[in-house]
Amino acid sequence: MNDTSYKSLSSWIPVPAGCDFPIQNIPFGIIQSKELPPRAASRIGDTVIDLYHLAILGYFHDLHFEPEVFLKSSLNDFIALGKPTWRAVRSRLTELFESGNPTLRERKKDHSTILHSIDDVEILLPVKIGDYTDFYSSIEHATNVGIMFRDPANALLPNWRHIPVGYHGRSSSIVVSGTPIYRPKGQTKSDDADYPLFGPSNQLDFELEMAFITGKSSSLGDSVPVQQAEEYIFGMVLFNDLSARDIQKWEYVPLGPFLGKNFGSVSSPWVVTLDALEPFRVKGPKQEPRVLPYLQSTGDRNFDIQLDVLIQPEGGVAHQVCHSNFKYMYWNMAQQLAHQTVNGCNINVGDLYASGTISGPASDSFGSMLEIAWKGTKPVRMPDGSERKFIHDNDTIIMRGYAEKEGLRIGFGEVTTKILPAK
Ligand code: MN
């Protein structure tokens, strides 16, 4: 299909103006309701498509997989069928729901089992996440943190332009958008105190991130070459990697992030495939000095995805505090995966690799409160007159992400997270 006919595709399912989910998106997720046990789904407009029922009714019969692969509480078994199958399912959905195709459109008796309003279902975490890595791949973020906590003259550590720096996080506390998170408690120590204190974090922060989910496994001892790395990526989500800065600051030496990071990270519910994001590829920033050969990637490996963060106090209006873009990432996803596996570390279907905080060059594009309020020295004034240095109890953090070009918009929806008082 050429570019113009692809962009002009429309669905017989209504798609509201400005919606993140036109027929060109076709993301994957997991839904359930009182009547329906968990199952795989896609989405067009505000309509959810039950993939299990489509399969039962024979709409994928020639693709040779069992319908039960969709009757699961995660996408993992479906993802493990491999890229040719995800692609074939997406193409079939495009074909079935395209305006000009009467096959399913006119078979109205099938609609009640296949199609559900988004308001009638609960949307679950799409993937059972095995391992979770969090990178640190935004040069602006790493520079800002280096200026605040170390040395403005040498903000980036000497390894930063040579290694996609990352750490292994914890997958048990990754939850889906809408799940409230309790303010964490822990040890903190202020610079002028002799002893640490124990109590609720006073510096609870968000980190604006995106993450990719792997769709193919590798064997222990093998490395994924950078030029093949995208073959291992199923799709992407928005990711709010909550962080308690005061706990983090006291604990992180010498082994890195721990309890300041693992009390909750929040994913958007729909996995958007790289195929859907294809029209939004862009070049990444120039990498100087030249990286080692195993990290040298060619072609357009970044994506132009606009990212917004808003804070909504309880009962108040949502106030935008950040507008950033995924294209600012210094290290791209192919480089991250090549680096993750270069030592022989194996990866599995359903792993999650987060970008690290995505900050842009301008102060309104910083991806954390730590940077936006510059360590508390420049508080954000909210519409109700209150100030934010970090996140308050009962605030809801809202992240949105979408790519938009020449009338085509492919989005991720939202990640919303309400912060509850410490338990
Ligand atoms: Mn992070």
Coordinates of N, CA and C in Angstrom, one line a residue, residues 145-321:
V145 N 20.8 16.2 35.7 CA 21.0 15.5 37.0 C 22.5 15.7 37.4
G146 N 23.4 15.6 36.4 CA 24.8 15.8 36.7 C 25.1 17.2 37.2
I147 N 24.4 18.2 36.6 CA 24.7 19.6 37.1 C 24.1 19.8 38.5
M148 N 23.0 19.2 38.8 CA 22.4 19.4 40.1 C 23.1 18.7 41.2
F149 N 23.6 17.5 40.9 CA 24.1 16.6 42.0 C 25.6 16.5 42.0
R150 N 26.3 16.8 40.9 CA 27.7 16.6 40.9 C 28.4 17.9 40.5
D151 N 28.8 18.0 39.3 CA 29.7 19.1 38.9 C 29.2 19.7 37.6
P152 N 28.7 20.9 37.6 CA 28.2 21.5 36.4 C 29.3 21.5 35.2
A153 N 30.6 21.6 35.5 CA 31.6 21.6 34.5 C 31.8 20.2 33.9
N154 N 31.5 19.1 34.6 CA 31.6 17.8 34.1 C 30.3 17.0 34.4
A155 N 29.2 17.5 33.9 CA 27.9 17.0 34.2 C 27.7 15.5 33.8
L156 N 28.2 15.2 32.6 CA 28.1 13.8 32.1 C 29.3 13.0 32.6
L157 N 29.1 11.9 33.2 CA 30.2 11.0 33.6 C 30.9 10.5 32.3
P158 N 32.2 10.1 32.5 CA 33.0 9.8 31.3 C 32.5 8.7 30.5
N159 N 31.7 7.8 31.1 CA 31.2 6.6 30.3 C 30.0 6.9 29.5
W160 N 29.3 8.1 29.8 CA 27.9 8.2 29.3 C 27.8 8.2 27.8
R161 N 28.7 8.8 27.0 CA 28.6 8.8 25.6 C 29.1 7.6 24.9
H162 N 29.6 6.6 25.7 CA 30.1 5.3 25.2 C 29.2 4.2 25.5
I163 N 28.4 4.3 26.6 CA 27.6 3.2 27.1 C 26.1 3.6 27.2
P164 N 25.2 2.9 26.7 CA 23.8 3.2 27.1 C 23.6 2.7 28.6
V165 N 23.8 3.6 29.5 CA 23.8 3.3 30.9 C 22.4 2.8 31.3
G166 N 22.3 1.8 32.1 CA 21.1 1.3 32.6 C 21.2 0.5 33.9
Y167 N 20.1 0.1 34.5 CA 20.1 -0.8 35.7 C 19.0 -1.8 35.6
H168 N 19.1 -2.9 36.3 CA 18.0 -3.8 36.3 C 17.0 -3.4 37.4
G169 N 15.7 -3.2 36.9 CA 14.7 -2.8 37.9 C 13.9 -4.0 38.3
R170 N 12.7 -3.7 38.9 CA 11.9 -4.7 39.5 C 10.5 -4.8 38.7
S171 N 10.2 -6.0 38.2 CA 9.0 -6.1 37.4 C 7.7 -6.3 38.2
S172 N 7.8 -6.8 39.5 CA 6.6 -7.1 40.2 C 5.8 -5.9 40.5
S173 N 6.4 -4.7 40.5 CA 5.6 -3.5 40.9 C 5.3 -2.7 39.7
I174 N 5.4 -3.2 38.5 CA 4.9 -2.5 37.3 C 3.4 -2.8 37.1
V175 N 2.6 -1.7 37.1 CA 1.2 -1.8 37.0 C 0.6 -1.0 35.9
V176 N -0.7 -1.3 35.6 CA -1.3 -0.6 34.4 C -1.8 0.8 34.8
S177 N -1.9 1.7 33.9 CA -2.5 3.0 34.1 C -3.8 2.9 34.9
G178 N -4.0 3.8 35.8 CA -5.2 3.9 36.6 C -5.0 3.2 38.0
T179 N -3.9 2.5 38.1 CA -3.7 1.8 39.4 C -3.1 2.9 40.4
P180 N -3.7 3.2 41.5 CA -3.2 4.2 42.4 C -1.9 3.6 43.1
I181 N -1.0 4.5 43.5 CA 0.3 4.1 44.1 C 0.4 4.8 45.4
Y182 N 0.7 4.1 46.5 CA 0.9 4.7 47.8 C 2.3 5.3 47.9
R183 N 2.3 6.5 48.5 CA 3.5 7.2 48.7 C 4.5 6.2 49.5
P184 N 5.7 6.0 49.0 CA 6.6 5.1 49.7 C 7.1 5.7 51.0
K185 N 7.5 4.8 51.9 CA 8.2 5.1 53.1 C 9.6 4.6 53.0
G186 N 10.5 5.2 53.7 CA 11.9 4.7 53.6 C 12.8 5.6 54.4
Q187 N 14.1 5.3 54.3 CA 15.2 6.1 54.9 C 15.5 7.3 54.0
T188 N 15.7 8.4 54.7 CA 16.2 9.6 54.0 C 17.2 10.3 55.0
K189 N 18.0 11.0 54.4 CA 19.0 11.8 55.3 C 19.3 13.1 54.6
S190 N 19.0 14.2 55.3 CA 19.4 15.5 54.8 C 20.9 15.7 55.0
D191 N 21.4 16.6 54.1 CA 22.9 16.8 54.1 C 23.4 17.3 55.5
D192 N 22.6 18.0 56.3 CA 23.1 18.6 57.5 C 22.7 17.7 58.7
A193 N 22.1 16.5 58.5 CA 21.7 15.7 59.6 C 22.8 14.6 59.9
D194 N 22.9 14.2 61.1 CA 23.9 13.1 61.5 C 23.4 11.7 61.2
Y195 N 22.1 11.6 61.3 CA 21.5 10.2 61.2 C 20.3 10.3 60.2
P196 N 20.0 9.2 59.6 CA 18.9 9.1 58.7 C 17.6 9.1 59.5
L197 N 16.5 9.5 58.8 CA 15.1 9.4 59.4 C 14.4 8.4 58.6
F198 N 13.3 7.8 59.2 CA 12.4 6.9 58.5 C 11.0 7.6 58.4
G199 N 10.4 7.5 57.3 CA 9.1 8.1 57.1 C 8.7 8.2 55.7
P200 N 7.5 8.8 55.4 CA 7.1 8.9 54.0 C 8.0 9.8 53.2
S201 N 8.3 9.4 51.9 CA 9.1 10.3 51.1 C 8.5 11.7 50.9
N202 N 9.3 12.7 51.0 CA 8.9 14.0 50.8 C 9.2 14.5 49.4
Q203 N 9.8 13.7 48.6 CA 10.3 14.1 47.2 C 9.8 13.0 46.2
L204 N 8.5 12.8 46.2 CA 8.0 11.8 45.2 C 7.9 12.5 43.8
D205 N 8.4 11.8 42.9 CA 8.6 12.4 41.5 C 8.0 11.4 40.5
F206 N 7.7 11.9 39.3 CA 7.5 11.0 38.2 C 8.7 11.0 37.3
E207 N 8.8 10.1 36.4 CA 9.8 10.1 35.3 C 9.1 9.8 34.0
L208 N 9.1 10.8 33.1 CA 8.4 10.6 31.8 C 9.3 9.7 31.0
E209 N 8.8 8.5 30.7 CA 9.6 7.5 29.9 C 8.7 6.8 28.9
M210 N 9.3 6.2 27.9 CA 8.6 5.2 27.1 C 9.4 3.9 27.3
A211 N 8.7 2.8 26.9 CA 9.4 1.5 27.1 C 9.1 0.6 25.9
F212 N 10.0 -0.3 25.5 CA 9.7 -1.3 24.5 C 9.6 -2.6 25.1
I213 N 8.7 -3.5 24.5 CA 8.5 -4.8 25.0 C 9.1 -5.8 24.0
T214 N 9.9 -6.7 24.4 CA 10.5 -7.7 23.5 C 9.5 -8.7 23.0
G215 N 9.7 -9.1 21.8 CA 8.8 -10.1 21.1 C 9.5 -11.3 20.7
K216 N 10.7 -11.4 21.1 CA 11.5 -12.6 20.6 C 12.6 -12.8 21.7
S217 N 12.9 -14.1 21.9 CA 13.9 -14.4 22.9 C 15.3 -14.6 22.3
S218 N 16.3 -14.6 23.2 CA 17.6 -14.9 22.7 C 18.2 -15.9 23.7
S219 N 19.3 -16.6 23.3 CA 19.8 -17.6 24.2 C 21.0 -17.1 25.0
L220 N 21.2 -17.6 26.2 CA 22.3 -17.2 27.1 C 23.6 -17.4 26.3
G221 N 24.4 -16.4 26.3 CA 25.7 -16.5 25.5 C 25.6 -15.7 24.2
D222 N 24.4 -15.6 23.7 CA 24.3 -14.9 22.4 C 24.1 -13.4 22.6
S223 N 24.5 -12.6 21.5 CA 24.2 -11.2 21.5 C 23.3 -10.8 20.4
V224 N 22.5 -9.9 20.6 CA 21.6 -9.4 19.5 C 22.3 -8.3 18.8
P225 N 22.7 -8.4 17.5 CA 23.4 -7.4 16.7 C 22.5 -6.1 16.6
V226 N 23.1 -5.0 16.7 CA 22.4 -3.7 16.7 C 21.5 -3.6 15.4
Q227 N 22.0 -4.1 14.3 CA 21.1 -4.0 13.1 C 19.9 -4.9 13.0
Q228 N 19.9 -5.9 13.9 CA 18.8 -6.8 14.0 C 17.9 -6.6 15.2
A229 N 18.3 -5.6 16.0 CA 17.6 -5.5 17.3 C 16.1 -5.2 17.2
E230 N 15.7 -4.4 16.2 CA 14.3 -4.0 16.1 C 13.5 -5.3 15.8
E231 N 14.1 -6.3 15.2 CA 13.3 -7.6 15.0 C 12.9 -8.2 16.3
Y232 N 13.5 -7.8 17.4 CA 13.2 -8.3 18.7 C 12.2 -7.5 19.5
I233 N 11.7 -6.4 18.8 CA 10.8 -5.5 19.6 C 9.4 -5.7 19.1
F234 N 8.5 -6.0 20.1 CA 7.1 -6.2 19.7 C 6.4 -4.8 19.6
G235 N 6.6 -3.9 20.6 CA 5.9 -2.6 20.5 C 6.3 -1.8 21.7
M236 N 5.7 -0.6 21.8 CA 6.0 0.4 22.8 C 4.8 0.8 23.6
V237 N 5.2 1.3 24.8 CA 4.1 1.8 25.7 C 4.7 3.1 26.4
L238 N 3.8 3.9 26.9 CA 4.2 5.0 27.8 C 4.5 4.5 29.2
F239 N 5.4 5.1 29.9 CA 5.9 4.5 31.1 C 6.2 5.6 32.2
N240 N 5.5 5.6 33.3 CA 5.7 6.6 34.4 C 6.6 5.8 35.4
D241 N 7.9 6.1 35.5 CA 8.8 5.4 36.4 C 8.9 6.2 37.6
L242 N 7.9 6.0 38.6 CA 7.9 6.8 39.8 C 9.2 6.7 40.6
S243 N 9.6 7.8 41.2 CA 10.9 7.8 41.9 C 10.8 8.6 43.2
A244 N 11.3 8.1 44.3 CA 11.4 8.9 45.5 C 12.8 9.5 45.6
R245 N 12.9 10.7 45.3 CA 14.3 11.3 45.2 C 15.1 11.3 46.5
D246 N 14.4 11.5 47.6 CA 15.1 11.6 48.9 C 15.6 10.2 49.3
I247 N 14.8 9.2 49.0 CA 15.2 7.8 49.3 C 16.4 7.4 48.4
Q248 N 16.2 7.8 47.1 CA 17.2 7.5 46.1 C 18.5 8.1 46.4
K249 N 18.5 9.3 46.9 CA 19.7 10.1 47.1 C 20.6 9.4 48.2
W250 N 19.9 8.9 49.2 CA 20.6 8.4 50.4 C 21.1 6.9 50.1
E251 N 20.3 6.2 49.3 CA 20.6 4.8 49.2 C 21.5 4.4 48.0
Y252 N 21.7 5.3 47.0 CA 22.1 4.8 45.7 C 23.6 4.5 45.6
V253 N 24.4 5.0 46.6 CA 25.8 4.7 46.6 C 26.1 3.5 47.4
P254 N 26.8 2.5 46.9 CA 27.5 2.4 45.7 C 26.8 1.6 44.6
L255 N 25.7 0.9 44.9 CA 25.1 0.0 44.0 C 24.0 0.5 43.1
G256 N 23.5 1.7 43.3 CA 22.5 2.3 42.4 C 21.1 2.2 42.9
P257 N 20.1 2.5 42.0 CA 18.7 2.6 42.5 C 18.2 1.3 43.1
F258 N 17.4 1.5 44.1 CA 16.8 0.3 44.8 C 15.4 0.7 45.3
L259 N 15.2 1.0 46.6 CA 13.8 1.2 47.1 C 13.2 2.5 46.7
G260 N 14.0 3.4 46.2 CA 13.5 4.7 45.7 C 12.9 4.6 44.4
K261 N 13.0 3.4 43.8 CA 12.5 3.2 42.4 C 11.5 2.1 42.3
N262 N 11.4 1.1 43.2 CA 10.7 -0.1 42.9 C 9.3 -0.2 43.6
F263 N 8.8 0.9 44.0 CA 7.5 0.9 44.7 C 6.3 1.1 43.7
G264 N 6.6 1.3 42.5 CA 5.5 1.4 41.5 C 6.0 2.1 40.2
S265 N 5.8 1.4 39.1 CA 6.0 2.0 37.8 C 4.8 1.7 37.0
V266 N 4.4 2.6 36.1 CA 3.0 2.5 35.5 C 3.1 2.6 34.0
S267 N 2.5 1.6 33.4 CA 2.5 1.4 31.9 C 1.2 1.8 31.3
S268 N 1.2 2.4 30.1 CA -0.1 2.6 29.4 C -0.6 1.2 28.9
P269 N -1.9 1.1 28.7 CA -2.5 -0.3 28.5 C -2.4 -0.8 27.1
W270 N -2.1 0.0 26.1 CA -2.1 -0.5 24.7 C -0.7 -0.5 24.2
V271 N -0.3 -1.7 23.6 CA 1.1 -1.8 23.1 C 1.0 -1.4 21.6
V272 N 1.7 -0.3 21.2 CA 1.7 0.2 19.8 C 2.9 -0.4 19.1
T273 N 2.6 -1.1 18.0 CA 3.7 -1.8 17.3 C 4.6 -0.8 16.6
L274 N 5.9 -1.3 16.3 CA 6.8 -0.4 15.5 C 6.3 -0.2 14.1
D275 N 5.5 -1.2 13.6 CA 4.9 -1.1 12.3 C 4.0 0.1 12.2
A276 N 3.2 0.3 13.3 CA 2.3 1.5 13.3 C 3.1 2.8 13.4
L277 N 4.3 2.7 14.0 CA 5.0 4.0 14.2 C 6.0 4.3 13.0
E278 N 6.0 3.4 12.1 CA 6.9 3.5 10.9 C 6.9 4.9 10.3
P279 N 5.7 5.5 10.0 CA 5.8 6.8 9.4 C 6.4 7.9 10.2
F280 N 6.8 7.7 11.4 CA 7.3 8.7 12.3 C 8.7 8.5 12.7
R281 N 9.4 7.7 11.9 CA 10.9 7.6 12.1 C 11.6 8.8 11.9
V282 N 12.6 9.1 12.7 CA 13.5 10.3 12.5 C 14.9 9.8 12.9
K283 N 15.9 10.6 12.4 CA 17.3 10.4 12.8 C 17.5 10.8 14.3
G284 N 18.4 10.1 15.0 CA 18.7 10.5 16.3 C 19.7 11.6 16.4
P285 N 20.1 12.1 17.6 CA 21.1 13.1 17.7 C 22.5 12.5 17.2
K286 N 23.3 13.4 16.7 CA 24.7 12.9 16.3 C 25.4 12.4 17.6
Q287 N 26.0 11.3 17.4 CA 26.7 10.7 18.6 C 28.2 11.0 18.5
E288 N 28.7 11.8 19.4 CA 30.1 12.2 19.4 C 30.7 12.0 20.8
P289 N 31.8 11.3 21.0 CA 32.6 10.7 19.9 C 31.9 9.4 19.4
R290 N 32.5 8.9 18.3 CA 32.0 7.8 17.6 C 31.9 6.6 18.6
V291 N 30.8 5.9 18.6 CA 30.6 4.8 19.5 C 31.3 3.5 19.0
L292 N 31.5 2.5 19.9 CA 32.1 1.3 19.5 C 31.3 0.6 18.4
P293 N 32.0 -0.2 17.6 CA 31.2 -0.9 16.4 C 30.0 -1.6 16.8
Y294 N 29.9 -2.3 18.0 CA 28.7 -3.1 18.3 C 27.5 -2.2 18.6
L295 N 27.7 -0.9 18.7 CA 26.7 0.1 19.0 C 26.3 1.0 17.8
Q296 N 27.1 0.8 16.7 CA 26.9 1.7 15.5 C 25.6 1.2 14.8
S297 N 24.6 2.1 14.8 CA 23.4 1.8 14.1 C 23.2 2.7 12.9
T298 N 22.6 2.2 11.8 CA 22.4 3.1 10.7 C 20.9 3.2 10.5
G299 N 20.5 4.2 9.7 CA 19.1 4.4 9.4 C 18.4 5.3 10.4
D300 N 17.2 5.5 10.2 CA 16.4 6.4 11.2 C 15.9 5.5 12.3
R301 N 16.5 5.6 13.5 CA 16.2 4.7 14.6 C 15.4 5.4 15.7
N302 N 15.2 6.7 15.6 CA 14.4 7.4 16.6 C 13.0 7.6 16.0
F303 N 12.1 8.0 16.9 CA 10.7 8.2 16.5 C 10.2 9.5 17.1
D304 N 9.5 10.3 16.2 CA 9.0 11.6 16.6 C 7.7 11.4 17.4
I305 N 7.7 11.3 18.7 CA 6.5 11.0 19.5 C 6.4 12.1 20.5
Q306 N 5.4 12.9 20.4 CA 5.2 14.0 21.4 C 4.7 13.5 22.7
L307 N 5.2 14.1 23.8 CA 4.9 13.6 25.1 C 4.5 14.8 26.0
D308 N 3.4 14.6 26.7 CA 3.0 15.6 27.7 C 2.8 15.0 29.1
V309 N 3.1 15.9 30.1 CA 2.8 15.5 31.5 C 1.9 16.5 32.1
L310 N 0.9 16.1 32.8 CA 0.0 17.0 33.5 C -0.1 16.5 35.0
I311 N -0.3 17.5 35.9 CA -0.6 17.2 37.3 C -2.0 17.7 37.6
Q312 N -2.8 16.8 38.2 CA -4.1 17.2 38.5 C -4.4 17.0 40.0
P313 N -4.5 18.1 40.8 CA -4.8 18.0 42.2 C -6.2 17.4 42.4
E314 N -6.5 16.8 43.5 CA -7.8 16.2 43.8 C -8.9 17.3 43.6
G315 N -9.9 17.1 42.8 CA -10.9 18.1 42.6 C -10.5 19.3 41.8
G316 N -9.3 19.3 41.3 CA -8.8 20.5 40.6 C -8.6 20.2 39.1
V317 N -8.1 21.2 38.4 CA -7.9 21.0 36.9 C -6.5 20.5 36.7
A318 N -6.4 19.8 35.6 CA -5.1 19.2 35.2 C -4.2 20.4 34.6
H319 N -3.0 20.5 35.1 CA -2.1 21.5 34.7 C -0.9 20.9 34.0
Q320 N -0.6 21.4 32.8 CA 0.5 20.8 32.0 C 1.9 21.3 32.6
V321 N 2.8 20.4 32.9 CA 4.1 20.8 33.4 C 5.2 20.4 32.4

